[in-house]
GROMACS .gro file of N, CA and C in nm:
model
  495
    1UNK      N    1   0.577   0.438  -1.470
    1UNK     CA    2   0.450   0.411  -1.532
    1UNK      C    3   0.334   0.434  -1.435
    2UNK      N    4   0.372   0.424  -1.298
    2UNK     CA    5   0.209   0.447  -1.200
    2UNK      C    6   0.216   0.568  -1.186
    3UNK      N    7   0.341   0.628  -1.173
    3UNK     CA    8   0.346   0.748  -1.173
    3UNK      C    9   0.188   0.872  -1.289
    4UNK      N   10   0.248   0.755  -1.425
    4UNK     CA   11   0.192   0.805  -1.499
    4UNK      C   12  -0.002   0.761  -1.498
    5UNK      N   13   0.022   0.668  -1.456
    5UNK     CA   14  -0.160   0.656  -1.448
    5UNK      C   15  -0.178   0.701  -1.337
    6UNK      N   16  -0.159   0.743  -1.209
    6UNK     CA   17  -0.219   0.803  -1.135
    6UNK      C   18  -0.225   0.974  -1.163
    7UNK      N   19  -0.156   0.982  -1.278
    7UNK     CA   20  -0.171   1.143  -1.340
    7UNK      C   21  -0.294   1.127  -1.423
    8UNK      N   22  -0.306   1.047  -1.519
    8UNK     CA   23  -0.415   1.027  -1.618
    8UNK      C   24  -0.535   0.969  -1.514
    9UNK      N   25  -0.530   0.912  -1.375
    9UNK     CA   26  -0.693   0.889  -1.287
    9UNK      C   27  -0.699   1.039  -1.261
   10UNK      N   28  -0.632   1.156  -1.232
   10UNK     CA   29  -0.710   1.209  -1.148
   10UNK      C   30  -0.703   1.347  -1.287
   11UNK      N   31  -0.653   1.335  -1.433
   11UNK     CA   32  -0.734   1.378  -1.497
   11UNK      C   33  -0.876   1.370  -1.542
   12UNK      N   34  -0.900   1.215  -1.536
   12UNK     CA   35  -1.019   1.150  -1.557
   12UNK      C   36  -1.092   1.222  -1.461
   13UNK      N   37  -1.046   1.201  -1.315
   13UNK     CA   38  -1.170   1.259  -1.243
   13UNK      C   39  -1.204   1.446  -1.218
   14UNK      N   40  -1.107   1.509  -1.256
   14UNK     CA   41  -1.129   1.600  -1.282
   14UNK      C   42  -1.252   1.683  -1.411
   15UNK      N   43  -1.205   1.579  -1.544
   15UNK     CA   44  -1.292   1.617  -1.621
   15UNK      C   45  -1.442   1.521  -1.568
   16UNK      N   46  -1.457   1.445  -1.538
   16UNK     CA   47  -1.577   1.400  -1.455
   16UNK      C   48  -1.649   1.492  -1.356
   17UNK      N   49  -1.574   1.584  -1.257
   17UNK     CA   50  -1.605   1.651  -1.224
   17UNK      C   51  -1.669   1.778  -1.275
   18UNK      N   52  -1.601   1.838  -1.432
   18UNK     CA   53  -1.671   1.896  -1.479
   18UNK      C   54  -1.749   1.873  -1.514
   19UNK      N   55  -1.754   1.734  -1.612
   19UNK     CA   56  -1.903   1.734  -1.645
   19UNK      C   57  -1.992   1.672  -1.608
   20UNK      N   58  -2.000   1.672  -1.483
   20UNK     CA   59  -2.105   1.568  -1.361
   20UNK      C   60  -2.044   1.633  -1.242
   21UNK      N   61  -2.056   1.739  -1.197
   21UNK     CA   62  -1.971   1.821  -0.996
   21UNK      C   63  -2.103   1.741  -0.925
   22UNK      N   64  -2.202   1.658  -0.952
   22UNK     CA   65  -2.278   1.636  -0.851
   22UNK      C   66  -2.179   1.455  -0.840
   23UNK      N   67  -2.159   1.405  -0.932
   23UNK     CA   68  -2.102   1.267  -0.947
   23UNK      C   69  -1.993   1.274  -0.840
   24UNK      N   70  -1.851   1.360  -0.850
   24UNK     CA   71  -1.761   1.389  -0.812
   24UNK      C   72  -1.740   1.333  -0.686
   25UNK      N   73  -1.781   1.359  -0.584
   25UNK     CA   74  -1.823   1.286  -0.411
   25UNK      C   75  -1.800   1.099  -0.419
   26UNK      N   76  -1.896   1.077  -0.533
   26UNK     CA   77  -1.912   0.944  -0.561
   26UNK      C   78  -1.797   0.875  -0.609
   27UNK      N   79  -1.729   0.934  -0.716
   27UNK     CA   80  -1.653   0.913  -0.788
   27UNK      C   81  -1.465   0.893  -0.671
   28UNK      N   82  -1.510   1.000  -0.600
   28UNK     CA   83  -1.385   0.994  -0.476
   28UNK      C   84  -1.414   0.880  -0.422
   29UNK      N   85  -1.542   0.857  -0.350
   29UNK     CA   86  -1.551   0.769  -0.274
   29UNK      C   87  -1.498   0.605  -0.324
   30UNK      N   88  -1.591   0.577  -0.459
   30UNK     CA   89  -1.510   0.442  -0.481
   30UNK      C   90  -1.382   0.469  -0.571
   31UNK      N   91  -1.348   0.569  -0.554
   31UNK     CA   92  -1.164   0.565  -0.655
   31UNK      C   93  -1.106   0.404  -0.668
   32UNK      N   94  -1.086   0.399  -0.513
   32UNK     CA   95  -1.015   0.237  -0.565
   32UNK      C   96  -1.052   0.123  -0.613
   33UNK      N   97  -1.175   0.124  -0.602
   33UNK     CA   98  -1.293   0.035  -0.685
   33UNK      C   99  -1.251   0.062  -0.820
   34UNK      N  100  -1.272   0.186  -0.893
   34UNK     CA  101  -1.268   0.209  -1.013
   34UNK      C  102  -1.088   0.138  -1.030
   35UNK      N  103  -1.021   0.152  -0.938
   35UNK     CA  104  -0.903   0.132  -1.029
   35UNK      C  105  -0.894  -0.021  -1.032
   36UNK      N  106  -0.915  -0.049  -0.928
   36UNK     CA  107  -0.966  -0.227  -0.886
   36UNK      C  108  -1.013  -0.263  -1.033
   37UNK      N  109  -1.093  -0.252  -1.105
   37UNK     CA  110  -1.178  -0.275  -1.224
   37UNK      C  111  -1.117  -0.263  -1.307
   38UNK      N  112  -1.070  -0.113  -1.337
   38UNK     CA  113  -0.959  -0.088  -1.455
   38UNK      C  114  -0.864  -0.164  -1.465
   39UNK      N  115  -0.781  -0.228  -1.340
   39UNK     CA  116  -0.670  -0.280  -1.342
   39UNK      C  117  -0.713  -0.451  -1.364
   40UNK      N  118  -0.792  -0.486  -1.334
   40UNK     CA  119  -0.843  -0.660  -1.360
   40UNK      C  120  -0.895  -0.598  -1.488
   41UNK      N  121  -0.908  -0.552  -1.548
   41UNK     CA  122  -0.987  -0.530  -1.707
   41UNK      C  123  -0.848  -0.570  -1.825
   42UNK      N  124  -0.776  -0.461  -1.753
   42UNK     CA  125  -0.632  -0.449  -1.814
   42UNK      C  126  -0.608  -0.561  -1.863
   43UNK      N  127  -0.571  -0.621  -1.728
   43UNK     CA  128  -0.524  -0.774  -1.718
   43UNK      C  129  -0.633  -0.879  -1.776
   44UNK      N  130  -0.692  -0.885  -1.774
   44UNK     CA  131  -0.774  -0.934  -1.853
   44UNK      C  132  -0.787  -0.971  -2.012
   45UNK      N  133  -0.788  -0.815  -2.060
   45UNK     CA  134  -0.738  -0.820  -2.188
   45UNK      C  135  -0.590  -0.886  -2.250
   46UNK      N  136  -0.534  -0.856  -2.145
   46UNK     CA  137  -0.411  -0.870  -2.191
   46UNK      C  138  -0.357  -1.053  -2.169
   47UNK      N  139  -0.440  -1.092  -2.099
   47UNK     CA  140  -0.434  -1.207  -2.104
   47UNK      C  141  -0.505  -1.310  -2.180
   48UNK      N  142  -0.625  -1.247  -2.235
   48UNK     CA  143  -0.684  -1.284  -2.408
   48UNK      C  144  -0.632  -1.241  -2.509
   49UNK      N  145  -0.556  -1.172  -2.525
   49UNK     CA  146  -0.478  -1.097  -2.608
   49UNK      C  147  -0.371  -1.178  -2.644
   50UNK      N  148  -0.293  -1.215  -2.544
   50UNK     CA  149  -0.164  -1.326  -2.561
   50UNK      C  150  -0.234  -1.445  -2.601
   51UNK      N  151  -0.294  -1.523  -2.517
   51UNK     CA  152  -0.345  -1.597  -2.562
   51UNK      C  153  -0.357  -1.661  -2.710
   52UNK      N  154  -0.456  -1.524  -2.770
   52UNK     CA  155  -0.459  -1.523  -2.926
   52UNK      C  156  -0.329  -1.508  -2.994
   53UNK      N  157  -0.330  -1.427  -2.979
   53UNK     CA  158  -0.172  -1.396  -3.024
   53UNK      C  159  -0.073  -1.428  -3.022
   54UNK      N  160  -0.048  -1.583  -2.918
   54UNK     CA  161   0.075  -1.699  -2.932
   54UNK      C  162   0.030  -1.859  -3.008
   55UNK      N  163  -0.125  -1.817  -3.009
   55UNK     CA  164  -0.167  -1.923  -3.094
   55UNK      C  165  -0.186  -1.923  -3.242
   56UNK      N  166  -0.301  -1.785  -3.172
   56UNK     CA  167  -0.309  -1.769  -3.364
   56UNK      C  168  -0.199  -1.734  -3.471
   57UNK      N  169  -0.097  -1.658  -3.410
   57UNK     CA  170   0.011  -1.571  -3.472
   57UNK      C  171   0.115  -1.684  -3.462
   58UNK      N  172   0.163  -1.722  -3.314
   58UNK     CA  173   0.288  -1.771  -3.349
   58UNK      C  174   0.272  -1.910  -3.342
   59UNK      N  175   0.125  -1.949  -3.318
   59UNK     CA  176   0.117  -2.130  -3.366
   59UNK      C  177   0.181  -2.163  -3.245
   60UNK      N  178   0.177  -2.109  -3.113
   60UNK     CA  179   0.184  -2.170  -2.983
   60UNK      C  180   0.076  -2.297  -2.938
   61UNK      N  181   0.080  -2.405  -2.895
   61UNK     CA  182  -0.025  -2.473  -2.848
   61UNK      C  183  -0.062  -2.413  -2.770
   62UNK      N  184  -0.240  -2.383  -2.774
   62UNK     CA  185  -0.292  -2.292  -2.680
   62UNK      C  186  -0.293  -2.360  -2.557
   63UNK      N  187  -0.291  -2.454  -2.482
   63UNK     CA  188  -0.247  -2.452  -2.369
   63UNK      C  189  -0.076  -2.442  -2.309
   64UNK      N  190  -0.017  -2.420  -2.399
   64UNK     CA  191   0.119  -2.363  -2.317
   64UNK      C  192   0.087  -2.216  -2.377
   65UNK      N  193   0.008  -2.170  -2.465
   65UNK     CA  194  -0.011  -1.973  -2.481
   65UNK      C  195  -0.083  -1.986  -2.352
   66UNK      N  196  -0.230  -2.022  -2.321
   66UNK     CA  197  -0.254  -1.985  -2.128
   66UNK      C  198  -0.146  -2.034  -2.026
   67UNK      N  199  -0.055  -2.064  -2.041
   67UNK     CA  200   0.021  -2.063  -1.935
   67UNK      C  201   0.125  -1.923  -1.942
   68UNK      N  202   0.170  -1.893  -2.057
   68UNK     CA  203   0.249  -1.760  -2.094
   68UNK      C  204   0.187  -1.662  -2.037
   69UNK      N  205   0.061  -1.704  -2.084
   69UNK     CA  206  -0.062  -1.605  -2.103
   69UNK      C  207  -0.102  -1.533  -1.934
   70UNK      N  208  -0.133  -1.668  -1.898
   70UNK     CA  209  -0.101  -1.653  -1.680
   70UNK      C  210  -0.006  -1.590  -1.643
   71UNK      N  211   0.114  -1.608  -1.668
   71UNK     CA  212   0.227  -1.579  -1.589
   71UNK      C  213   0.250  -1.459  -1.630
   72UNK      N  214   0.241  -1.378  -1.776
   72UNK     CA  215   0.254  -1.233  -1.777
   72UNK      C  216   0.144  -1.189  -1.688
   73UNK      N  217   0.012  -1.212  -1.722
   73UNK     CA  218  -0.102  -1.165  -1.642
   73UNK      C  219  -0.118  -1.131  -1.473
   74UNK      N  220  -0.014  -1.221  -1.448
   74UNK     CA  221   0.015  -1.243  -1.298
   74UNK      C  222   0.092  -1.084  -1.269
   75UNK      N  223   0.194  -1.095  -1.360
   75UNK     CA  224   0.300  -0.961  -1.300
   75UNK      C  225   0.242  -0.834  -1.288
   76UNK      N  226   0.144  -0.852  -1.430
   76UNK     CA  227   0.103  -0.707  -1.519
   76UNK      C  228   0.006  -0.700  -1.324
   77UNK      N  229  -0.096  -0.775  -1.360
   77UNK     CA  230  -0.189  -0.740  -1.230
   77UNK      C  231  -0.156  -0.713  -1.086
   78UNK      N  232  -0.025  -0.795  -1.054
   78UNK     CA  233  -0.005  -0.806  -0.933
   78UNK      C  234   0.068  -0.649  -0.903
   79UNK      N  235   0.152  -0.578  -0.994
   79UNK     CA  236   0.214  -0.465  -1.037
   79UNK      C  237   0.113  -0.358  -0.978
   80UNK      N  238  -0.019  -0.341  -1.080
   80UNK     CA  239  -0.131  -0.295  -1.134
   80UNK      C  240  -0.152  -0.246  -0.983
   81UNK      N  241  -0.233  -0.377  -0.895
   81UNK     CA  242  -0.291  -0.397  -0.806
   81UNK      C  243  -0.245  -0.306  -0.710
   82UNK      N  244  -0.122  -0.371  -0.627
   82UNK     CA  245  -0.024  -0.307  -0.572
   82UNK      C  246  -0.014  -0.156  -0.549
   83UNK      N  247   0.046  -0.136  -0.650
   83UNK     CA  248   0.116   0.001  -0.659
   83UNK      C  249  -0.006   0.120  -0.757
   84UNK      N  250  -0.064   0.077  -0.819
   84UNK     CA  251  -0.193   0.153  -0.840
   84UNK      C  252  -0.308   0.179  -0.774
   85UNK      N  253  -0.417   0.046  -0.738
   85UNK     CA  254  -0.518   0.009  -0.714
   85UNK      C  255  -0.503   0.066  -0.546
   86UNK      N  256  -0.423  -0.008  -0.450
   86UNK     CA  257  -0.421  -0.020  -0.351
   86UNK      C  258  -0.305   0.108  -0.234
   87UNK      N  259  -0.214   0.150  -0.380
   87UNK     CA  260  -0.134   0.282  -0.336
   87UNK      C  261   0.022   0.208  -0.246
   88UNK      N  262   0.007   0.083  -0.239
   88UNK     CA  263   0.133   0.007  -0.150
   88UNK      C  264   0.255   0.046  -0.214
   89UNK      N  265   0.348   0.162  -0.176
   89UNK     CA  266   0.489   0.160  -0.266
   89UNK      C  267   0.533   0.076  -0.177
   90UNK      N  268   0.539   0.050  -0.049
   90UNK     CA  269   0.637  -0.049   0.024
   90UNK      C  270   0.660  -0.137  -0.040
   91UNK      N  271   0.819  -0.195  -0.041
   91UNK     CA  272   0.894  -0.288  -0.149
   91UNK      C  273   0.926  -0.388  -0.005
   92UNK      N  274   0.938  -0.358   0.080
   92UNK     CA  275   1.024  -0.490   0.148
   92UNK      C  276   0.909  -0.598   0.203
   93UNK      N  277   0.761  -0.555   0.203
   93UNK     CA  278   0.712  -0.706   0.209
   93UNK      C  279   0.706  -0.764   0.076
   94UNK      N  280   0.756  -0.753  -0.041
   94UNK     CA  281   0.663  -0.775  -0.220
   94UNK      C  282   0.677  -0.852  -0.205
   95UNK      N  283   0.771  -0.952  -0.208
   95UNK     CA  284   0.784  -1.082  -0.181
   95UNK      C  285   0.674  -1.207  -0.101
   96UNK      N  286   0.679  -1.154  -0.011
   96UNK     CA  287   0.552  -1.219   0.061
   96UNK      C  288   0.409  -1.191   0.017
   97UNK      N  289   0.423  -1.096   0.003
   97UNK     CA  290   0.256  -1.026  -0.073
   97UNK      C  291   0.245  -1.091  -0.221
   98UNK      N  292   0.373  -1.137  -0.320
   98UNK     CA  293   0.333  -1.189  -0.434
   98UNK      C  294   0.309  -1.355  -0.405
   99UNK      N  295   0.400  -1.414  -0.290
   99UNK     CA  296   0.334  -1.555  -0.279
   99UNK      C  297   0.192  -1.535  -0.276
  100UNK      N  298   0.145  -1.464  -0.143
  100UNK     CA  299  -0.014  -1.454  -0.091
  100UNK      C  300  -0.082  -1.437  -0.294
  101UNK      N  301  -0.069  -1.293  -0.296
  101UNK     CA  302  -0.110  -1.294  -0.413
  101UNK      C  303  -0.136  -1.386  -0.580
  102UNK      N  304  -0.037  -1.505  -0.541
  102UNK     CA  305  -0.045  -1.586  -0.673
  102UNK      C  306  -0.107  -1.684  -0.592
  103UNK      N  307  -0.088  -1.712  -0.470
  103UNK     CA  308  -0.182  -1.880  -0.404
  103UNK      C  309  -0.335  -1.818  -0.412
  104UNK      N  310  -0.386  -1.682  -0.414
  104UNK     CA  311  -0.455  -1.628  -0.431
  104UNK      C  312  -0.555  -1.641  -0.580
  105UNK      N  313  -0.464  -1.624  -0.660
  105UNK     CA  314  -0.479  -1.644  -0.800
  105UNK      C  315  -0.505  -1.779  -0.868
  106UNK      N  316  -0.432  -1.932  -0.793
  106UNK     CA  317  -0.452  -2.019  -0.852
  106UNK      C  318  -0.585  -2.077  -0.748
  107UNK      N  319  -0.566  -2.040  -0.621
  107UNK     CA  320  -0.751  -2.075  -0.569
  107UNK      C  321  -0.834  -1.995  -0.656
  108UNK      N  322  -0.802  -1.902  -0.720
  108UNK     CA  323  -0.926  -1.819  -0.769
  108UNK      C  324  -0.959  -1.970  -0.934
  109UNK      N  325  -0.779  -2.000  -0.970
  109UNK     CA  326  -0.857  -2.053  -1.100
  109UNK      C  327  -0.915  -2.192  -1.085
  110UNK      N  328  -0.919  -2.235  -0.942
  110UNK     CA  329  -0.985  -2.342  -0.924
  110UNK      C  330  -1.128  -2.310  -0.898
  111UNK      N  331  -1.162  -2.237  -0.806
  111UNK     CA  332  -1.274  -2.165  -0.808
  111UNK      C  333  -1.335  -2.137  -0.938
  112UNK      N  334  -1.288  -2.104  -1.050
  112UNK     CA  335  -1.352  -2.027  -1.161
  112UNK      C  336  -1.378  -2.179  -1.258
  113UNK      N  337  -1.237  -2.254  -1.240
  113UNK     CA  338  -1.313  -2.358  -1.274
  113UNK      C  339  -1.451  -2.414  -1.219
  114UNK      N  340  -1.429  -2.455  -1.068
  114UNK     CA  341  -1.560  -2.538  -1.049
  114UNK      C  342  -1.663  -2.437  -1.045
  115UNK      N  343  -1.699  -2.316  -1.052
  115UNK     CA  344  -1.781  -2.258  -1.068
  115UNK      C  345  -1.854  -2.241  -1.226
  116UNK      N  346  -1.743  -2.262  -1.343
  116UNK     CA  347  -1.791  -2.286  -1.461
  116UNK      C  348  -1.872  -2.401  -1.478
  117UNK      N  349  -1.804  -2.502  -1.401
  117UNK     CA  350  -1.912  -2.666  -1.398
  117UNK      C  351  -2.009  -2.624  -1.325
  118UNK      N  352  -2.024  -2.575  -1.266
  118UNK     CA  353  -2.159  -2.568  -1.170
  118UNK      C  354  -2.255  -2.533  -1.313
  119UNK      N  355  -2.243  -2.386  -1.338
  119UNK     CA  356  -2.296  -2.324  -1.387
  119UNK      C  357  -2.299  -2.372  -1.540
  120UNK      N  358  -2.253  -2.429  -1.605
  120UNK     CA  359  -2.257  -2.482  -1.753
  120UNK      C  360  -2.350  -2.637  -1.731
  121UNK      N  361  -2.303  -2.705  -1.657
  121UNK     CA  362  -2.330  -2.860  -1.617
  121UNK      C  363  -2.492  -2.841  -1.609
  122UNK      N  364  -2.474  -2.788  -1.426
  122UNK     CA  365  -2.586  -2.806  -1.372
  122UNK      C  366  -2.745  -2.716  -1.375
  123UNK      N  367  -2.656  -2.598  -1.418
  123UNK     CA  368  -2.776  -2.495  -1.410
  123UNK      C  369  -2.803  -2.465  -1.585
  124UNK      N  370  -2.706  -2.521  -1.665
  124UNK     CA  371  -2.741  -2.533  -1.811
  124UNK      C  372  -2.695  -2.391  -1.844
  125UNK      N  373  -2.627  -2.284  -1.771
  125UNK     CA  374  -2.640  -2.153  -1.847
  125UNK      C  375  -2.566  -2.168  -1.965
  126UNK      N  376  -2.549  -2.019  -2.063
  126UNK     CA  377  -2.406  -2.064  -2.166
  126UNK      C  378  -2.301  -2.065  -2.118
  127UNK      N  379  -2.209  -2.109  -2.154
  127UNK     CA  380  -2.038  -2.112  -2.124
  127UNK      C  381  -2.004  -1.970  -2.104
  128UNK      N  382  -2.037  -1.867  -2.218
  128UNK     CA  383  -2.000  -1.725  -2.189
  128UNK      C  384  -2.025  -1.641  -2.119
  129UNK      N  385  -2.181  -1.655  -2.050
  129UNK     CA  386  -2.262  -1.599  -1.965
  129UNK      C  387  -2.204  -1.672  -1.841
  130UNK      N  388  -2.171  -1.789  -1.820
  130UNK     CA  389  -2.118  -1.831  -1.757
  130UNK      C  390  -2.021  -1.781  -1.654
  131UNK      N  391  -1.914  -1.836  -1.769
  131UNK     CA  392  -1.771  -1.688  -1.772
  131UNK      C  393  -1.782  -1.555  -1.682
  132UNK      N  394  -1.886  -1.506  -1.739
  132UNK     CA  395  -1.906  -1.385  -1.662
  132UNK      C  396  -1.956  -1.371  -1.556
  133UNK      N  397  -2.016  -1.458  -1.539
  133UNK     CA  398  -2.067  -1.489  -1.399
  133UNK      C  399  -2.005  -1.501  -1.299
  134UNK      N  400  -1.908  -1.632  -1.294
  134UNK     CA  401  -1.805  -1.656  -1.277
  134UNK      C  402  -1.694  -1.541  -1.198
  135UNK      N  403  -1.660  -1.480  -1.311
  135UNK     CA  404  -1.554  -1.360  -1.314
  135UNK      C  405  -1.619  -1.287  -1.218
  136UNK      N  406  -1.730  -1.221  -1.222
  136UNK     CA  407  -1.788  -1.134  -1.122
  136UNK      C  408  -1.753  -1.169  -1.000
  137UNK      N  409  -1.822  -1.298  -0.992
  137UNK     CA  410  -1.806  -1.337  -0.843
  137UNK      C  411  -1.660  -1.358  -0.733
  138UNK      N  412  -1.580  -1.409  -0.887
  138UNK     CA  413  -1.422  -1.417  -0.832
  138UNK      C  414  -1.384  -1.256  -0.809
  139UNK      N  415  -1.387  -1.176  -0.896
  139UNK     CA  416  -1.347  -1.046  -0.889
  139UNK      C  417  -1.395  -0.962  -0.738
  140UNK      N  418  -1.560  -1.023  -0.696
  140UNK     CA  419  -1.533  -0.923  -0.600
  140UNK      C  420  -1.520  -0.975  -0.453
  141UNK      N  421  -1.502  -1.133  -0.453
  141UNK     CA  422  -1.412  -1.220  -0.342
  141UNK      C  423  -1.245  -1.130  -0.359
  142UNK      N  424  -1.193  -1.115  -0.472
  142UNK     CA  425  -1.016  -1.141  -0.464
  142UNK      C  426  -1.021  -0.948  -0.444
  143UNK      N  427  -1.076  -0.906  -0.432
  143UNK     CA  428  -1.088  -0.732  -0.396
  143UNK      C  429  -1.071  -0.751  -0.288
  144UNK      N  430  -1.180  -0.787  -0.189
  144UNK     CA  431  -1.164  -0.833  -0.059
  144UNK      C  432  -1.056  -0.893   0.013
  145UNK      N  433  -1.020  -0.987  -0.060
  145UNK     CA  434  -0.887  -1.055   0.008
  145UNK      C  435  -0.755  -0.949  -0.072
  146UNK      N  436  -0.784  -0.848  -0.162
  146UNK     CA  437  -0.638  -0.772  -0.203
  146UNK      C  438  -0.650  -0.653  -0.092
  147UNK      N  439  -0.742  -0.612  -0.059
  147UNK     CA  440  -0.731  -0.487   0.033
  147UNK      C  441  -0.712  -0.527   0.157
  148UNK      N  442  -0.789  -0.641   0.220
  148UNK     CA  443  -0.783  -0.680   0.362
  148UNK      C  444  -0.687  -0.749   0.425
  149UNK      N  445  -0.586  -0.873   0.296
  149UNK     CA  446  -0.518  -0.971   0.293
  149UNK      C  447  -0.388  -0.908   0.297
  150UNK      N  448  -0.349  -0.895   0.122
  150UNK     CA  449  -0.282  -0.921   0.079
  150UNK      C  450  -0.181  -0.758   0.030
  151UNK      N  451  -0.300  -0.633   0.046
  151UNK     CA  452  -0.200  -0.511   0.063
  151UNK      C  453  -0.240  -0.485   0.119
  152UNK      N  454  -0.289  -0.534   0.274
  152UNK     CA  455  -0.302  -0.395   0.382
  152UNK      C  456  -0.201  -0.347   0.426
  153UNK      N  457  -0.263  -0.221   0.452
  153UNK     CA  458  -0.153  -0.147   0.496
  153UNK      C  459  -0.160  -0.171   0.698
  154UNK      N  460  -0.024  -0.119   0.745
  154UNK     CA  461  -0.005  -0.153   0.859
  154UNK      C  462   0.000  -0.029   0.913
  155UNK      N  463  -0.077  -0.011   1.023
  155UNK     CA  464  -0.094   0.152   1.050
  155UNK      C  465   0.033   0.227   1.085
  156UNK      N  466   0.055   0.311   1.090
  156UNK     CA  467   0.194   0.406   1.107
  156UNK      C  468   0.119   0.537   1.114
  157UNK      N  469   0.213   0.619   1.118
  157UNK     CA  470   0.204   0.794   1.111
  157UNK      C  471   0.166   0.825   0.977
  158UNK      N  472   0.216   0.788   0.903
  158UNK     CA  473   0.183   0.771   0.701
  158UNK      C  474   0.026   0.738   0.735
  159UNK      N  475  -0.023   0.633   0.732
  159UNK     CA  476  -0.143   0.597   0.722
  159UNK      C  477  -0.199   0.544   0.825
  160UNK      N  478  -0.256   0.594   0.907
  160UNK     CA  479  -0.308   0.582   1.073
  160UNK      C  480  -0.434   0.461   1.020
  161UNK      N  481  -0.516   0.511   0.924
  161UNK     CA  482  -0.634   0.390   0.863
  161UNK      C  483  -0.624   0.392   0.770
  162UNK      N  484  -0.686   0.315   0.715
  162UNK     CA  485  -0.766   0.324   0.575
  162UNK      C  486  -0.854   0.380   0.486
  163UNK      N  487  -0.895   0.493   0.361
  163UNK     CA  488  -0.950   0.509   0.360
  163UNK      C  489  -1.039   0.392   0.315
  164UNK      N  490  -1.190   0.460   0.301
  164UNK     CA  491  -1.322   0.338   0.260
  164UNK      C  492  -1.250   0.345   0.082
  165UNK      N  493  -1.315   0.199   0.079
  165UNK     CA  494  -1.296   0.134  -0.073
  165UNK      C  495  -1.177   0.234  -0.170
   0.00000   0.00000   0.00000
């Protein structure tokens, strides 16, 4: 399957290139950004998606559908992240990289909680605007800690550095 989306990114950026060759430069430069995004979007959906769809459909109590709802979301992303976003095929740290990665995930949902109280409570915004607020801010903290943390790569002959973003 990454196989297959990293065939369908660099169709994308090809036809981007045609129809924008001045974009193209840009478009290289944040690649992993873009997939960073695509891949928390994914997951995203797919974790409102269940959600609805073990409550509304199968009459799940919606708080055990967000817990279903988490724990697929966890794999789909951590998968995503990994082996798409960040290019890590190495298999013999995954293990360690998915602890980091989920203690990662439940500071983020404490964070997203108290950041919803901040922001609903104290500053009065809406709950949804909120949300998004929220999300932004977690999204581009847990980028930071996925590239620097949690898949860096370890220099070798393969990959002497990093490229940028």
């Amino acid at each position: 399957m990454i196989h297959r989306l990293r065939k369908w990114e660099e169709k994308c950026i090809v036809c981007a290139g045609i129809l924008c060759p001045q974009a193209l430069p840009r478009i290289r430069r944040y690649q992993r950004l873009l997939r960073y995004l695509i891949s928390g979007g994914t997951a995203a959906a797919i974790d409102l998606g269940l959600l609805y769809i073990l409550t509304d459909f199968f009459l799940v109590h919606y708080l055990w559908s967000a817990i279903w709802a988490f724990v697929v979301t966890f794999f789909v992303s951590f998968l995503l992240q990994k082996f798409w976003t960040f290019q890590d095929t190495e298999t013999d740290r995954m293990h360690v990289q998915m602890t980091v990665y989920f203690l990662v995930a439940v500071a983020n949902l404490a964070l997203n909680t108290l950041l919803m109280y901040l922001f609903v409570d104290y500053f009065r915004i809406w709950y949804v605007l909120a949300q998004v607020l929220a999300s932004g801010l977690i999204a581009c903290e847990s980028f930071f800690i996925s590239r620097h943390i949690v898949f860096k790569r370890k220099a070798s002959a393969n990959h002497p550095t990093e490229p940028p973003l």
